[in-house]
Amino acid sequence: MPRPRVHDLDGVLDAAERLAVEGGPSAVTLRAVAGATAMSNGAIYHAFGSRGGLVGRAWLRAAHRFLGLQQESVDRALGRRPVEDRTAAADAVVAAADSPATFAERFPQSSRLLLTVRRDELLGADVPEEIADELSRLDSVLVELFTRLALALWGRTDGRAVEVIEACIVGLPTGLLLHSRRDPDVAMRRRLEAAVRAVLTLDPPPPGKRHNSNTKGP
């Protein structure tokens, strides 16, 4: 059996995304994907090996699209400016935080997959080992980004500094953009930028010290 062309496989991954978003994880079966594309069950099985291989590749494609777009936005903001340029570093954090909105514009179906379907629910237990390994590496890519931005802003890579960056580019976008039932608009994105910049005006707490919530202010 001839190996399917790359653009055929993209169509299969598109169909898997659409089925997962519209019908939930259980809607993604080899038969359903075959019915939504021009490929047979056998051709899909030959290309992906199993349902786990298919949905794993669909999830990875969406995740790599997002992480690639986010990394590009950070690189553009930092450019060739000096490492100690905190303005550029703050712009890079804002760009990273805004990436979910940009991703939703550019890849709406992939965005909905990542935001509405939990990875463990979609993938199940039959994910091939090589895909499982690649999925596990995604978290380390994000941590590397958090660390890079903390270093650019404060010259620090300790846990407290990295936590602030994570709050800015994961926590705030999740709360202000992703929990909304509508696509991010200009006003929502401006509120997000304002929130991120406000957080970044405060240096992270010293490493190893935790804030005492019972301490009274002046």
Short mmCIF file of C-alpha atoms in Angstrom, two decimals:
data_model
loop_
_atom_site.label_atom_id
_atom_site.label_comp_id
_atom_site.label_asym_id
_atom_site.label_seq_id
_atom_site.Cartn_x
_atom_site.Cartn_y
_atom_site.Cartn_z
CA MET A 1 0.00 0.00 0.00
CA PRO A 2 1.53 3.39 -0.96
CA ARG A 3 2.25 5.75 1.90
CA PRO A 4 -0.25 8.65 2.10
CA ARG A 5 0.98 12.07 1.04
CA VAL A 6 1.73 14.68 3.72
CA HIS A 7 -1.21 16.86 2.73
CA ASP A 8 -3.49 13.81 3.02
CA LEU A 9 -2.24 13.29 6.57
CA ASP A 10 -2.87 16.93 7.43
CA GLY A 11 -6.45 16.43 6.29
CA VAL A 12 -6.76 13.40 8.56
CA LEU A 13 -5.40 15.40 11.52
CA ASP A 14 -7.83 18.22 10.68
CA ALA A 15 -10.69 15.71 10.78
CA ALA A 16 -9.51 14.30 14.12
CA GLU A 17 -9.37 17.81 15.57
CA ARG A 18 -12.85 18.63 14.33
CA LEU A 19 -14.37 15.41 15.66
CA ALA A 20 -12.77 15.89 19.08
CA VAL A 21 -13.94 19.49 19.38
CA GLU A 22 -17.47 18.86 18.14
CA GLY A 23 -18.17 15.46 19.66
CA GLY A 24 -15.68 14.98 22.46
CA PRO A 25 -12.83 12.46 22.74
CA SER A 26 -15.06 9.42 22.16
CA ALA A 27 -16.04 10.77 18.73
CA VAL A 28 -12.50 10.27 17.42
CA THR A 29 -12.34 6.75 15.99
CA LEU A 30 -10.53 5.47 12.93
CA ARG A 31 -13.88 4.72 11.30
CA ALA A 32 -15.20 8.23 11.98
CA VAL A 33 -12.02 9.86 10.69
CA ALA A 34 -12.12 7.70 7.58
CA GLY A 35 -15.72 8.74 7.02
CA ALA A 36 -14.73 12.40 7.24
CA THR A 37 -11.82 12.08 4.80
CA ALA A 38 -10.96 10.39 1.53
CA MET A 39 -8.72 7.84 3.26
CA SER A 40 -9.69 4.29 4.16
CA ASN A 41 -9.45 2.75 7.62
CA GLY A 42 -6.49 0.71 6.40
CA ALA A 43 -4.62 3.72 5.04
CA ILE A 44 -5.13 5.64 8.30
CA TYR A 45 -3.99 2.65 10.34
CA HIS A 46 -0.94 2.27 8.07
CA ALA A 47 -0.03 5.94 8.58
CA PHE A 48 -0.65 6.22 12.34
CA GLY A 49 -0.64 2.66 13.69
CA SER A 50 -3.59 3.08 16.04
CA ARG A 51 -6.20 5.52 17.29
CA GLY A 52 -3.69 6.57 19.95
CA GLY A 53 -1.12 7.33 17.27
CA LEU A 54 -3.64 9.38 15.32
CA VAL A 55 -4.94 11.52 18.18
CA GLY A 56 -1.44 11.83 19.63
CA ARG A 57 -0.21 13.29 16.34
CA ALA A 58 -3.20 15.62 16.19
CA TRP A 59 -2.49 16.89 19.70
CA LEU A 60 1.22 17.25 19.03
CA ARG A 61 0.60 19.19 15.83
CA ALA A 62 -1.65 21.63 17.67
CA ALA A 63 0.78 21.98 20.58
CA HIS A 64 3.79 22.53 18.33
CA ARG A 65 1.85 25.11 16.33
CA PHE A 66 1.11 27.03 19.51
CA LEU A 67 4.57 26.74 21.04
CA GLY A 68 6.22 27.71 17.76
CA LEU A 69 4.03 30.79 17.42
CA GLN A 70 4.68 31.75 21.04
CA GLN A 71 8.44 31.33 20.64
CA GLU A 72 8.42 33.44 17.48
CA SER A 73 6.57 36.23 19.29
CA VAL A 74 9.12 36.21 22.11
CA ASP A 75 12.05 36.22 19.68
CA ARG A 76 10.59 39.20 17.82
CA ALA A 77 10.10 41.16 21.03
CA LEU A 78 13.61 40.50 22.30
CA GLY A 79 15.24 40.93 18.89
CA ARG A 80 18.86 41.98 19.11
CA ARG A 81 18.40 44.25 22.11
CA PRO A 82 20.83 44.06 25.02
CA VAL A 83 20.20 41.29 27.51
CA GLU A 84 19.68 43.85 30.28
CA ASP A 85 16.91 45.70 28.37
CA ARG A 86 13.97 45.12 30.74
CA THR A 87 11.55 46.98 28.46
CA ALA A 88 12.17 44.45 25.69
CA ALA A 89 11.90 41.61 28.19
CA ALA A 90 8.54 42.91 29.46
CA ASP A 91 7.35 43.24 25.86
CA ALA A 92 8.36 39.62 25.31
CA VAL A 93 6.31 38.46 28.30
CA VAL A 94 3.30 40.40 27.01
CA ALA A 95 3.77 38.83 23.57
CA ALA A 96 3.92 35.36 25.10
CA ALA A 97 0.78 36.04 27.13
CA ASP A 98 -1.06 37.23 24.02
CA SER A 99 -0.08 34.13 22.02
CA PRO A 100 -3.29 32.19 22.82
CA ALA A 101 -5.32 34.96 21.18
CA THR A 102 -3.05 35.03 18.13
CA PHE A 103 -3.17 31.23 17.97
CA ALA A 104 -6.98 31.26 18.01
CA GLU A 105 -6.97 33.64 15.06
CA ARG A 106 -4.45 31.70 13.00
CA PHE A 107 -5.41 28.11 13.90
CA PRO A 108 -8.96 28.22 15.29
CA GLN A 109 -9.57 24.47 15.19
CA SER A 110 -6.22 23.60 16.79
CA SER A 111 -6.87 26.25 19.42
CA ARG A 112 -10.24 24.79 20.30
CA LEU A 113 -8.71 21.33 20.55
CA LEU A 114 -6.11 22.43 23.10
CA LEU A 115 -8.54 24.55 25.09
CA THR A 116 -11.67 22.42 25.20
CA VAL A 117 -10.43 18.81 25.23
CA ARG A 118 -8.23 17.52 28.03
CA ARG A 119 -5.15 15.74 26.75
CA ASP A 120 -5.53 12.67 28.97
CA GLU A 121 -9.20 12.29 28.01
CA LEU A 122 -8.42 12.44 24.30
CA LEU A 123 -5.36 10.22 24.22
CA GLY A 124 -6.32 7.32 26.46
CA ALA A 125 -3.88 4.50 27.18
CA ASP A 126 -2.91 3.37 23.68
CA VAL A 127 -0.55 6.20 22.77
CA PRO A 128 2.66 4.89 21.14
CA GLU A 129 5.76 5.28 23.28
CA GLU A 130 7.49 7.71 20.93
CA ILE A 131 4.47 10.02 20.95
CA ALA A 132 4.15 9.77 24.73
CA ASP A 133 7.83 10.76 25.05
CA GLU A 134 7.34 13.73 22.74
CA LEU A 135 4.26 14.83 24.67
CA SER A 136 6.19 14.67 27.95
CA ARG A 137 8.83 16.97 26.49
CA LEU A 138 6.30 19.71 25.80
CA ASP A 139 6.25 20.76 29.46
CA SER A 140 10.03 21.20 29.46
CA VAL A 141 9.74 23.51 26.44
CA LEU A 142 7.42 25.77 28.41
CA VAL A 143 9.67 25.71 31.48
CA GLU A 144 12.61 26.73 29.29
CA LEU A 145 10.58 29.69 28.05
CA PHE A 146 9.62 30.71 31.60
CA THR A 147 13.27 30.53 32.62
CA ARG A 148 14.49 32.48 29.60
CA LEU A 149 12.06 35.33 30.31
CA ALA A 150 12.82 35.40 34.05
CA LEU A 151 16.51 35.67 33.22
CA ALA A 152 15.88 38.47 30.70
CA LEU A 153 13.78 40.46 33.17
CA TRP A 154 15.53 39.97 36.48
CA GLY A 155 18.72 38.01 35.83
CA ARG A 156 17.20 35.20 37.89
CA THR A 157 16.17 31.63 37.19
CA ASP A 158 15.02 30.55 40.65
CA GLY A 159 11.60 29.08 41.27
CA ARG A 160 9.99 32.26 42.59
CA ALA A 161 10.99 34.27 39.51
CA VAL A 162 9.85 31.51 37.16
CA GLU A 163 6.49 31.31 39.00
CA VAL A 164 5.81 34.97 38.23
CA ILE A 165 6.48 34.42 34.54
CA GLU A 166 4.24 31.37 34.55
CA ALA A 167 1.46 33.41 36.15
CA CYS A 168 1.83 36.02 33.42
CA ILE A 169 1.82 33.74 30.40
CA VAL A 170 -0.37 30.89 31.67
CA GLY A 171 -2.47 32.02 34.64
CA LEU A 172 -3.53 35.46 33.43
CA PRO A 173 -4.37 34.42 29.84
CA THR A 174 -6.35 31.47 31.18
CA GLY A 175 -8.35 33.72 33.48
CA LEU A 176 -8.84 36.72 31.19
CA LEU A 177 -8.99 35.16 27.73
CA LEU A 178 -9.49 31.44 27.71
CA HIS A 179 -12.35 31.10 30.20
CA SER A 180 -14.45 33.46 28.13
CA ARG A 181 -17.12 31.90 25.93
CA ARG A 182 -16.21 34.14 23.01
CA ASP A 183 -13.14 34.77 20.94
CA PRO A 184 -10.66 37.26 22.45
CA ASP A 185 -11.33 40.80 21.24
CA VAL A 186 -9.20 43.94 21.38
CA ALA A 187 -10.56 45.01 24.77
CA MET A 188 -9.85 41.62 26.34
CA ARG A 189 -6.33 41.59 24.97
CA ARG A 190 -5.67 45.10 26.25
CA ARG A 191 -6.85 44.11 29.72
CA LEU A 192 -4.50 41.15 29.60
CA GLU A 193 -1.56 43.34 28.60
CA ALA A 194 -2.35 45.80 31.39
CA ALA A 195 -2.51 42.98 33.94
CA VAL A 196 0.78 41.45 32.79
CA ARG A 197 2.61 44.77 32.85
CA ALA A 198 1.21 45.53 36.32
CA VAL A 199 2.54 42.22 37.64
CA LEU A 200 5.94 42.85 36.08
CA THR A 201 6.33 46.19 37.88
CA LEU A 202 6.89 44.15 41.05
CA ASP A 203 10.10 42.19 41.40
CA PRO A 204 9.63 38.56 42.46
CA PRO A 205 10.05 37.74 46.15
CA PRO A 206 13.56 36.73 47.19
CA PRO A 207 14.38 33.09 46.47
CA GLY A 208 13.34 30.73 49.24
CA LYS A 209 11.18 33.25 51.10
CA ARG A 210 7.40 33.03 51.09
CA HIS A 211 4.91 35.81 51.67
CA ASN A 212 3.17 35.73 55.05
CA SER A 213 -0.53 36.37 54.41
CA ASN A 214 -1.04 37.33 58.08
CA THR A 215 1.44 40.17 57.92
CA LYS A 216 -0.30 43.56 58.09
CA GLY A 217 0.69 46.27 55.68
CA PRO A 218 1.82 49.77 56.70
#
